Short mmCIF file of C-alpha atoms in Angstrom, two decimals:
data_model
loop_
_atom_site.label_atom_id
_atom_site.label_comp_id
_atom_site.label_asym_id
_atom_site.label_seq_id
_atom_site.Cartn_x
_atom_site.Cartn_y
_atom_site.Cartn_z
CA MET I 1 9.65 -13.71 32.37
CA ARG I 2 8.35 -10.12 32.92
CA ILE I 3 9.31 -8.07 29.81
CA ALA I 4 8.75 -4.49 28.64
CA ILE I 5 8.75 -3.71 24.88
CA VAL I 6 9.53 0.12 24.13
CA GLY I 7 7.73 0.93 21.11
CA THR I 8 4.84 -0.80 19.54
CA GLY I 9 6.03 -0.46 15.95
CA TYR I 10 6.36 -3.23 13.66
CA VAL I 11 9.37 -5.05 15.45
CA GLY I 12 8.20 -4.03 18.78
CA LEU I 13 4.52 -5.49 18.20
CA VAL I 14 5.61 -8.82 16.61
CA THR I 15 8.34 -9.18 19.26
CA GLY I 16 5.94 -8.20 22.34
CA THR I 17 3.31 -10.98 20.66
CA CYS I 18 5.60 -13.90 20.13
CA LEU I 19 7.61 -13.38 23.21
CA ALA I 20 3.90 -13.39 25.20
CA GLU I 21 3.02 -16.76 23.04
CA SER I 22 5.84 -18.43 24.75
CA GLY I 23 4.41 -17.67 28.15
CA ASN I 24 5.81 -14.45 29.09
CA ASP I 25 4.21 -11.56 30.61
CA VAL I 26 4.68 -8.65 28.26
CA ALA I 27 4.06 -4.95 28.89
CA CYS I 28 4.40 -2.82 25.59
CA VAL I 29 4.87 0.92 26.10
CA ASP I 30 4.17 3.56 23.39
CA VAL I 31 3.56 7.22 23.67
CA ASP I 32 1.20 7.42 20.44
CA GLN I 33 -2.35 7.69 22.20
CA GLY I 34 -4.25 6.78 19.01
CA LYS I 35 -2.40 3.63 18.64
CA LEU I 36 -2.67 2.60 22.31
CA ALA I 37 -6.34 3.01 22.14
CA LYS I 38 -6.61 0.71 19.13
CA LEU I 39 -4.27 -1.85 20.86
CA LYS I 40 -6.13 -1.66 23.99
CA ARG I 41 -9.07 -2.59 22.23
CA GLY I 42 -7.45 -5.54 20.45
CA VAL I 43 -7.10 -3.86 16.94
CA ILE I 44 -3.91 -4.55 15.12
CA PRO I 45 -2.51 -1.21 13.54
CA ILE I 46 -0.33 -3.15 11.09
CA TYR I 47 -0.87 -5.83 8.32
CA GLU I 48 1.09 -8.92 9.17
CA PRO I 49 -0.14 -12.43 8.12
CA GLY I 50 -0.41 -14.81 11.26
CA LEU I 51 0.20 -11.94 13.71
CA GLU I 52 -3.59 -11.62 14.67
CA ILE I 53 -4.52 -14.96 15.96
CA LEU I 54 -1.31 -14.70 18.36
CA PHE I 55 -2.30 -11.41 19.17
CA ARG I 56 -5.56 -12.20 20.03
CA ARG I 57 -4.95 -14.98 22.12
CA ASN I 58 -2.02 -13.57 24.28
CA PHE I 59 -4.32 -10.30 24.75
CA GLU I 60 -7.41 -12.28 25.99
CA GLN I 61 -5.37 -14.24 28.36
CA LYS I 62 -3.75 -11.03 29.53
CA ARG I 63 -0.04 -11.82 28.88
CA LEU I 64 0.10 -9.14 26.60
CA SER I 65 -0.75 -5.35 27.57
CA PHE I 66 -0.45 -1.82 26.47
CA THR I 67 0.60 1.10 28.37
CA ASP I 68 2.05 4.70 28.29
CA ASP I 69 3.52 4.40 31.69
CA LEU I 70 7.19 3.66 30.94
CA LYS I 71 8.28 3.89 34.56
CA LYS I 72 5.55 1.24 35.75
CA ALA I 73 6.58 -1.25 32.88
CA VAL I 74 10.35 -0.94 33.30
CA LEU I 75 10.14 -1.44 37.26
CA GLY I 76 7.95 -4.41 36.92
CA SER I 77 10.08 -6.17 34.09
CA GLU I 78 13.09 -8.30 34.16
CA ILE I 79 14.20 -7.46 30.45
CA VAL I 80 13.35 -4.28 28.60
CA PHE I 81 13.54 -4.31 24.94
CA LEU I 82 14.06 -1.14 22.83
CA CYS I 83 12.29 -1.40 19.66
CA LEU I 84 12.30 2.30 18.66
CA PRO I 85 12.44 3.59 15.03
CA THR I 86 15.53 4.93 13.89
CA PRO I 87 14.64 6.58 10.46
CA GLN I 88 16.72 7.93 7.91
CA GLY I 89 18.51 11.32 8.58
CA GLU I 90 18.93 14.08 5.91
CA ASP I 91 22.61 12.91 5.78
CA GLY I 92 21.69 9.38 5.30
CA SER I 93 22.64 8.60 8.78
CA ALA I 94 20.31 6.44 11.20
CA ASP I 95 18.29 9.27 13.45
CA LEU I 96 18.64 7.94 17.19
CA GLN I 97 16.63 10.75 18.73
CA TYR I 98 13.95 8.26 19.94
CA VAL I 99 16.23 5.81 21.04
CA MET I 100 18.25 8.38 23.07
CA SER I 101 15.33 10.10 24.46
CA VAL I 102 13.86 6.78 26.10
CA VAL I 103 17.71 5.79 27.34
CA LYS I 104 17.30 9.39 29.36
CA GLU I 105 14.12 8.35 30.69
CA LEU I 106 15.57 5.10 31.89
CA GLY I 107 18.20 6.79 33.65
CA THR I 108 15.88 8.71 35.34
CA ILE I 109 13.74 6.16 36.25
CA ALA I 110 16.50 3.92 37.68
CA ALA I 111 18.12 6.80 39.42
CA GLU I 112 14.85 7.84 41.25
CA SER I 113 13.93 4.26 42.28
CA ALA I 114 14.61 2.81 45.52
CA ARG I 115 14.47 -0.46 43.86
CA LYS I 116 17.63 -1.92 42.54
CA ASP I 117 16.72 -5.15 40.65
CA TYR I 118 18.90 -6.40 38.02
CA LYS I 119 17.58 -5.58 34.32
CA ILE I 120 18.87 -6.31 31.01
CA ILE I 121 18.43 -3.32 28.53
CA VAL I 122 18.09 -5.07 24.79
CA ASN I 123 18.63 -3.04 21.75
CA LYS I 124 16.63 -4.43 19.02
CA SER I 125 16.40 -1.10 17.13
CA THR I 126 18.81 -1.03 14.10
CA VAL I 127 21.56 1.44 15.06
CA PRO I 128 24.91 2.29 13.74
CA VAL I 129 28.23 0.60 15.41
CA GLY I 130 28.77 1.96 18.94
CA THR I 131 25.17 2.95 19.97
CA VAL I 132 24.90 0.46 22.61
CA GLU I 133 28.42 1.58 24.21
CA THR I 134 26.86 4.91 24.29
CA ILE I 135 23.61 3.94 25.69
CA ALA I 136 25.52 1.98 28.52
CA SER I 137 27.43 5.20 29.33
CA MET I 138 24.47 7.22 29.52
CA LEU I 139 23.02 4.71 32.05
CA GLU I 140 26.34 4.68 34.01
CA LYS I 141 26.42 8.64 34.24
CA CYS I 142 22.89 8.26 35.90
CA ALA I 143 24.60 5.91 38.60
CA VAL I 144 23.00 2.69 36.73
CA THR I 145 25.45 0.23 37.71
CA ASP I 146 23.31 -2.86 38.03
CA TRP I 147 21.60 -2.77 34.45
CA ASP I 148 23.47 -4.67 31.58
CA VAL I 149 22.98 -3.13 27.96
CA ILE I 150 23.53 -5.81 25.08
CA SER I 151 22.61 -5.77 21.16
CA ASN I 152 19.99 -8.21 20.02
CA PRO I 153 19.32 -7.30 16.20
CA GLU I 154 16.08 -8.21 14.66
CA PHE I 155 15.87 -10.18 11.25
CA LEU I 156 12.35 -10.22 10.69
CA ARG I 157 11.03 -10.17 7.06
CA GLU I 158 7.87 -8.16 6.62
CA GLY I 159 5.03 -10.62 5.52
CA PHE I 160 6.88 -13.68 7.41
CA ALA I 161 7.68 -11.80 10.45
CA VAL I 162 5.91 -14.28 12.92
CA GLU I 163 7.35 -17.00 11.25
CA ASP I 164 10.80 -15.58 11.43
CA PHE I 165 10.49 -14.72 15.06
CA MET I 166 9.14 -18.16 16.23
CA ARG I 167 11.39 -20.43 13.85
CA PRO I 168 14.55 -18.10 13.53
CA ASP I 169 17.55 -19.10 11.34
CA ARG I 170 19.63 -17.68 13.99
CA ILE I 171 19.66 -15.53 17.25
CA ILE I 172 22.51 -12.98 17.63
CA ILE I 173 23.39 -11.81 21.19
CA GLY I 174 25.91 -9.25 21.56
CA SER I 175 27.21 -9.05 25.02
CA ASP I 176 30.37 -10.07 27.12
CA CYS I 177 28.31 -10.45 30.38
CA GLU I 178 27.50 -13.91 31.16
CA ARG I 179 24.78 -13.22 33.39
CA ALA I 180 22.67 -11.31 30.54
CA VAL I 181 23.73 -14.18 27.84
CA GLU I 182 22.49 -16.78 30.13
CA LYS I 183 19.41 -14.97 31.00
CA MET I 184 18.81 -14.45 27.32
CA LYS I 185 19.39 -18.09 26.35
CA VAL I 186 16.41 -18.96 28.71
CA LEU I 187 14.07 -16.39 27.02
CA TYR I 188 14.89 -17.52 23.39
CA GLU I 189 15.31 -21.33 24.26
CA PRO I 190 11.62 -22.09 23.14
CA PHE I 191 12.06 -20.86 19.67
CA VAL I 192 15.52 -22.80 18.90
CA ARG I 193 14.37 -26.13 20.04
CA GLN I 194 15.13 -27.84 16.37
CA GLY I 195 18.69 -26.64 16.67
CA ASN I 196 19.10 -23.23 15.06
CA PRO I 197 21.80 -21.29 16.84
CA ILE I 198 22.18 -18.84 19.34
CA ILE I 199 25.23 -16.95 18.32
CA ILE I 200 27.15 -14.91 21.08
CA MET I 201 29.54 -12.27 19.88
CA ASP I 202 30.60 -8.65 21.19
CA VAL I 203 28.37 -5.86 20.93
CA ALA I 204 30.02 -4.19 17.89
CA SER I 205 29.77 -7.15 16.09
CA ALA I 206 26.23 -7.58 16.64
CA GLU I 207 25.46 -4.35 15.46
CA VAL I 208 27.54 -4.50 12.30
CA THR I 209 26.01 -7.96 11.55
CA LYS I 210 22.44 -6.59 11.20
CA TYR I 211 23.47 -3.80 8.56
CA ALA I 212 25.90 -6.24 6.90
CA ALA I 213 23.32 -8.90 6.26
CA ASN I 214 20.78 -6.22 4.82
CA SER I 215 23.34 -4.76 2.70
CA TYR I 216 24.58 -8.06 1.18
CA LEU I 217 20.83 -8.99 0.22
CA ALA I 218 20.38 -5.53 -1.39
CA THR I 219 23.32 -5.98 -3.29
CA ARG I 220 22.27 -9.42 -4.29
CA ILE I 221 19.08 -7.91 -5.52
CA THR I 222 20.75 -4.84 -7.22
CA PHE I 223 23.29 -7.14 -9.08
CA MET I 224 20.21 -9.05 -10.62
CA ASN I 225 18.57 -6.04 -11.69
CA GLU I 226 21.85 -4.86 -13.51
CA LEU I 227 22.42 -8.35 -15.22
CA ALA I 228 18.64 -8.20 -16.10
CA ASN I 229 19.11 -4.68 -17.90
CA PHE I 230 22.06 -6.37 -19.58
CA CYS I 231 20.30 -9.20 -20.60
CA GLU I 232 17.78 -7.11 -22.45
CA LYS I 233 20.68 -5.18 -24.51
CA VAL I 234 22.20 -8.72 -25.65
CA GLY I 235 19.05 -10.71 -26.05
CA ALA I 236 19.43 -13.16 -23.08
CA ASP I 237 16.64 -14.44 -20.87
CA VAL I 238 17.56 -13.39 -17.24
CA ASP I 239 15.15 -16.12 -16.02
CA SER I 240 17.44 -18.72 -17.67
CA VAL I 241 20.62 -17.09 -16.22
CA ARG I 242 19.05 -17.16 -12.91
CA LEU I 243 18.45 -20.82 -13.37
CA GLY I 244 21.89 -21.55 -14.13
CA MET I 245 23.17 -19.39 -11.80
CA SER I 246 20.98 -20.83 -8.84
CA ALA I 247 22.01 -24.14 -9.66
CA ASP I 248 25.56 -23.46 -8.19
CA ASN I 249 25.19 -24.32 -4.36
CA ARG I 250 27.65 -21.57 -3.48
CA ILE I 251 25.30 -18.95 -4.78
CA GLY I 252 21.76 -20.40 -4.00
CA LYS I 253 18.35 -19.39 -5.08
CA ARG I 254 17.02 -16.59 -3.03
CA PHE I 255 17.23 -13.00 -3.63
CA LEU I 256 18.05 -13.56 -7.34
CA PHE I 257 14.46 -12.57 -8.86
CA PRO I 258 15.03 -9.33 -10.81
CA GLY I 259 12.35 -6.59 -10.71
CA LEU I 260 11.83 -3.00 -9.74
CA GLY I 261 14.69 -2.79 -6.97
CA TYR I 262 14.15 -3.04 -3.26
CA GLY I 263 12.06 -0.92 -0.74
CA GLY I 264 10.53 -0.87 2.63
CA SER I 265 11.69 0.24 5.87
CA CYS I 266 14.72 -1.70 6.01
CA PHE I 267 17.20 -2.14 3.06
CA PRO I 268 16.94 1.53 1.83
CA LYS I 269 17.65 2.93 5.31
CA ASP I 270 20.35 0.69 6.06
CA VAL I 271 22.18 0.59 3.25
CA LYS I 272 22.60 4.35 3.52
CA ALA I 273 23.27 4.27 6.88
CA LEU I 274 26.12 1.91 6.28
CA ILE I 275 27.58 4.21 3.80
CA LYS I 276 27.58 7.10 6.32
CA THR I 277 29.00 5.05 9.14
CA SER I 278 31.65 3.88 7.07
CA LYS I 279 32.77 7.21 5.64
CA GLU I 280 32.79 8.35 9.15
CA HIS I 281 35.31 5.71 10.20
CA SER I 282 37.51 6.16 7.05
CA SER I 283 36.54 2.81 5.80
CA GLU I 284 34.05 3.48 2.91
CA VAL I 285 32.15 0.35 1.73
CA ARG I 286 32.28 1.63 -1.80
CA ILE I 287 30.07 -0.88 -3.56
CA LEU I 288 27.18 0.20 -1.47
CA ALA I 289 27.02 3.69 -2.94
CA VAL I 290 26.62 1.96 -6.26
CA VAL I 291 23.94 -0.38 -5.01
CA ASP I 292 22.03 2.73 -3.52
CA GLU I 293 22.36 4.54 -7.05
CA VAL I 294 21.45 1.81 -8.87
CA ASN I 295 18.55 0.76 -7.05
CA ASN I 296 16.99 4.27 -7.22
CA ALA I 297 17.15 4.13 -10.93
CA GLN I 298 15.76 0.74 -11.26
CA LYS I 299 12.42 1.69 -9.64
CA LEU I 300 11.90 3.85 -12.99
CA LYS I 301 12.76 1.13 -15.55
CA LEU I 302 9.18 0.40 -16.34
CA VAL I 303 8.52 4.17 -17.03
CA GLU I 304 11.24 4.16 -19.57
CA LYS I 305 9.38 1.38 -21.10
CA ILE I 306 6.18 2.82 -21.20
CA LYS I 307 7.72 6.17 -22.41
CA SER I 308 9.23 4.34 -25.33
CA LEU I 309 5.82 2.70 -26.49
CA PHE I 310 3.81 5.85 -26.10
CA ASN I 311 6.82 7.89 -27.73
CA GLY I 312 7.47 9.91 -24.85
CA GLU I 313 3.65 11.34 -24.75
CA LEU I 314 2.11 10.50 -21.72
CA LYS I 315 -0.33 13.36 -21.33
CA LYS I 316 -3.87 12.18 -21.14
CA LYS I 317 -2.91 8.70 -20.98
CA HIS I 318 -4.33 6.60 -18.22
CA PHE I 319 -2.66 3.66 -16.25
CA ALA I 320 -3.85 0.86 -14.00
CA VAL I 321 -1.37 -0.29 -11.30
CA TRP I 322 -1.65 -3.42 -9.58
CA GLY I 323 0.39 -3.36 -6.18
CA LEU I 324 1.35 -0.28 -4.17
CA ALA I 325 3.08 -2.14 -1.14
CA PHE I 326 6.93 -2.46 -1.68
CA LYS I 327 6.38 -6.23 -1.85
CA PRO I 328 3.54 -8.82 -1.31
CA ASN I 329 1.93 -9.83 2.23
CA THR I 330 2.58 -6.66 3.73
CA ASP I 331 0.89 -3.00 4.03
CA ASP I 332 4.21 -1.12 3.93
CA THR I 333 4.65 1.33 0.93
CA ARG I 334 7.79 3.04 2.45
CA GLU I 335 10.23 3.28 -0.58
CA SER I 336 7.88 1.49 -2.95
CA PRO I 337 8.77 1.28 -6.41
CA ALA I 338 4.96 1.61 -6.79
CA ILE I 339 4.96 4.96 -5.46
CA ALA I 340 8.05 5.96 -7.54
CA ILE I 341 6.30 5.05 -10.85
CA ILE I 342 2.95 6.57 -9.86
CA ASN I 343 4.62 9.97 -9.06
CA GLU I 344 6.94 9.84 -12.18
CA LEU I 345 3.71 8.87 -14.34
CA LEU I 346 1.55 11.65 -12.74
CA ARG I 347 4.60 14.25 -13.42
CA LEU I 348 4.46 13.15 -16.96
CA GLY I 349 0.71 14.11 -17.22
CA ALA I 350 -0.64 10.71 -16.94
CA SER I 351 -3.33 9.64 -14.77
CA VAL I 352 -3.34 6.57 -12.66
CA ALA I 353 -6.03 4.14 -10.98
CA ALA I 354 -4.38 1.51 -8.75
CA TYR I 355 -5.24 -1.38 -6.45
CA ASP I 356 -3.44 -3.28 -3.36
CA PRO I 357 -5.06 -5.88 -1.54
CA ALA I 358 -3.38 -4.44 1.62
CA ALA I 359 -1.77 -1.02 1.31
CA THR I 360 -4.38 1.23 0.06
CA GLU I 361 -4.57 3.32 3.27
CA THR I 362 -0.79 3.35 3.64
CA ALA I 363 -0.53 4.58 0.07
CA LYS I 364 -2.54 7.40 0.82
CA PHE I 365 -0.05 9.15 2.95
CA TYR I 366 2.42 9.43 -0.10
CA LEU I 367 -0.10 9.78 -2.87
CA GLY I 368 -3.32 11.44 -1.21
CA LYS I 369 -6.00 12.22 -3.74
CA SER I 370 -3.78 12.23 -6.77
CA ILE I 371 -5.00 8.82 -8.14
CA THR I 372 -7.98 6.73 -8.00
CA TYR I 373 -8.14 3.72 -5.57
CA ALA I 374 -9.74 0.94 -7.16
CA LYS I 375 -12.05 -1.54 -4.92
CA ASN I 376 -10.29 -4.78 -6.56
CA GLU I 377 -7.50 -5.29 -9.50
CA TYR I 378 -10.30 -5.54 -12.42
CA ASP I 379 -12.02 -2.13 -11.25
CA ALA I 380 -8.67 -0.56 -11.79
CA LEU I 381 -8.34 -1.61 -15.53
CA ARG I 382 -11.22 0.16 -16.68
CA ASP I 383 -10.41 2.46 -19.83
CA ALA I 384 -6.73 2.17 -18.97
CA ASP I 385 -3.96 2.31 -21.92
CA ALA I 386 -1.85 -0.20 -20.17
CA LEU I 387 -1.74 -2.35 -16.97
CA ILE I 388 1.28 -1.92 -14.64
CA ILE I 389 2.14 -4.76 -12.16
CA ALA I 390 4.37 -3.24 -9.57
CA THR I 391 3.91 -5.80 -6.65
CA GLU I 392 3.90 -9.79 -7.00
CA TRP I 393 0.95 -10.37 -4.82
CA ASN I 394 -0.22 -14.10 -5.51
CA GLU I 395 -3.77 -12.93 -6.30
CA PHE I 396 -2.15 -11.14 -9.41
CA ARG I 397 -0.49 -14.11 -10.70
CA ASN I 398 -3.41 -16.16 -12.46
CA PRO I 399 -5.86 -13.48 -13.39
CA ASP I 400 -8.65 -13.76 -15.92
CA PHE I 401 -6.81 -12.85 -18.91
CA ASN I 402 -9.93 -12.10 -21.13
CA ARG I 403 -11.30 -9.74 -18.52
CA ILE I 404 -8.08 -7.67 -18.51
CA LYS I 405 -8.05 -7.40 -22.41
CA ASN I 406 -11.79 -6.46 -22.48
CA ALA I 407 -11.43 -3.86 -19.57
CA LEU I 408 -7.82 -2.18 -21.08
CA LYS I 409 -8.19 0.12 -24.25
CA THR I 410 -5.37 -1.62 -25.66
CA PRO I 411 -3.82 -5.29 -24.58
CA VAL I 412 -0.61 -4.01 -23.04
CA ILE I 413 0.89 -5.12 -19.93
CA PHE I 414 4.12 -3.70 -18.07
CA ASP I 415 5.19 -6.35 -15.49
CA GLY I 416 7.97 -5.28 -13.12
CA ARG I 417 7.72 -8.48 -11.29
CA ASN I 418 8.04 -10.93 -14.02
CA ILE I 419 4.97 -12.95 -12.74
CA PHE I 420 3.72 -14.05 -16.34
CA ARG I 421 5.66 -15.98 -19.01
CA PRO I 422 6.38 -13.98 -22.08
CA GLU I 423 5.47 -16.98 -24.41
CA MET I 424 1.90 -17.15 -22.63
CA MET I 425 1.39 -13.40 -23.11
CA HIS I 426 2.24 -13.78 -26.82
CA LYS I 427 -0.37 -16.66 -27.29
CA LEU I 428 -3.12 -14.68 -25.44
CA GLY I 429 -2.58 -11.31 -27.66
CA PHE I 430 -0.95 -9.09 -25.31
CA LYS I 431 1.88 -6.65 -25.81
CA TYR I 432 3.94 -7.52 -22.99
CA TYR I 433 6.78 -5.98 -21.40
CA SER I 434 9.20 -7.23 -18.28
CA ILE I 435 12.46 -7.12 -16.55
CA GLY I 436 15.40 -8.89 -18.67
CA ARG I 437 13.37 -10.79 -20.87
CA LYS I 438 12.49 -9.92 -24.69
CA ALA I 439 9.31 -7.72 -25.13
CA VAL I 440 6.45 -9.51 -26.60
CA GLU I 441 5.21 -6.99 -29.36
#
């Protein structure tokens, strides 16, 4: 099929590349000339494992192209995906300005074109319930009557996005138009050959499903973090509790690891947006307000432990931080606990040297020149009063502990991701502080 992808951000680039991989001709549209210049040279502007090999193959085979000509891309396509950013507004709601701006352009393109080919407008942007209906109404006002507008939310995990697209748990299509549904089933058939479902539902339900899924996962994470804090107070070990819980098949094993709270571009924004939308419809999802509050506080739990060890005096203290991204296998530092921790340490008068395998450049947007960016994890340790582990990259899991001990002023580790075992750290002679487990002192 001929596909147009409007927006070459994280979702748009992964969607376009994976659709091209299944044989479709994909034109990706963006207004960012700097980004377009890179993409046209075959340079990917994001870090996502597995994406580059698919991108290069389809770019070289000319199934994947990039342009700023929205009209040409739309008129030459059968299906148009809207993969546009919906950043958090000041009041917590999703900012739809980019989506609505493109929809207005689509209406103009359709109204002025002599061609009246049938097209499907697929909203993949995360939007509040009712947005697809609004888009359809806007197009109808432009006398566009032969296009169908549907919802097709994305469920891509950063760091696993290619895998999630190529082998999805499920595909959700929100539409009451049989013609559009059947065409979308054909498009997605190569990705569900193992039997994972394509679930058809009404548009409003599809829009809510995206927010519901992310908010529920954020709630699980937050519950475990609250439980970890409780375990510390009563002398329990949250890892043992987690194992006991996860053996219950009603609960399962995923999203039960305590830590520094959730971050990234999805969970924080989507939780706040659902809070706002539910209030607007006089049906507030009250649990999410607590989830949001607790998550913000959890990001600074390590700082509380650091202040306690150093008797509240952090001026002239120097810390090494391993990890800047909000989670491993991504360069995304939006809402990253590491950024919150570093900013608080700086506010308290400390200095920081940090290392991340992928997120150094993106972190500079938030931290600028306020910290030192190390070339590797061991370089960050030099003359530090303690090591802080903020992201659980695999390369941090089995380090050279002798090298760590020799580089630090004192053998102290604050582990916000519980990647080491306390009993092992005790044998190695470290002071060790983690989340929901007894401190090693």
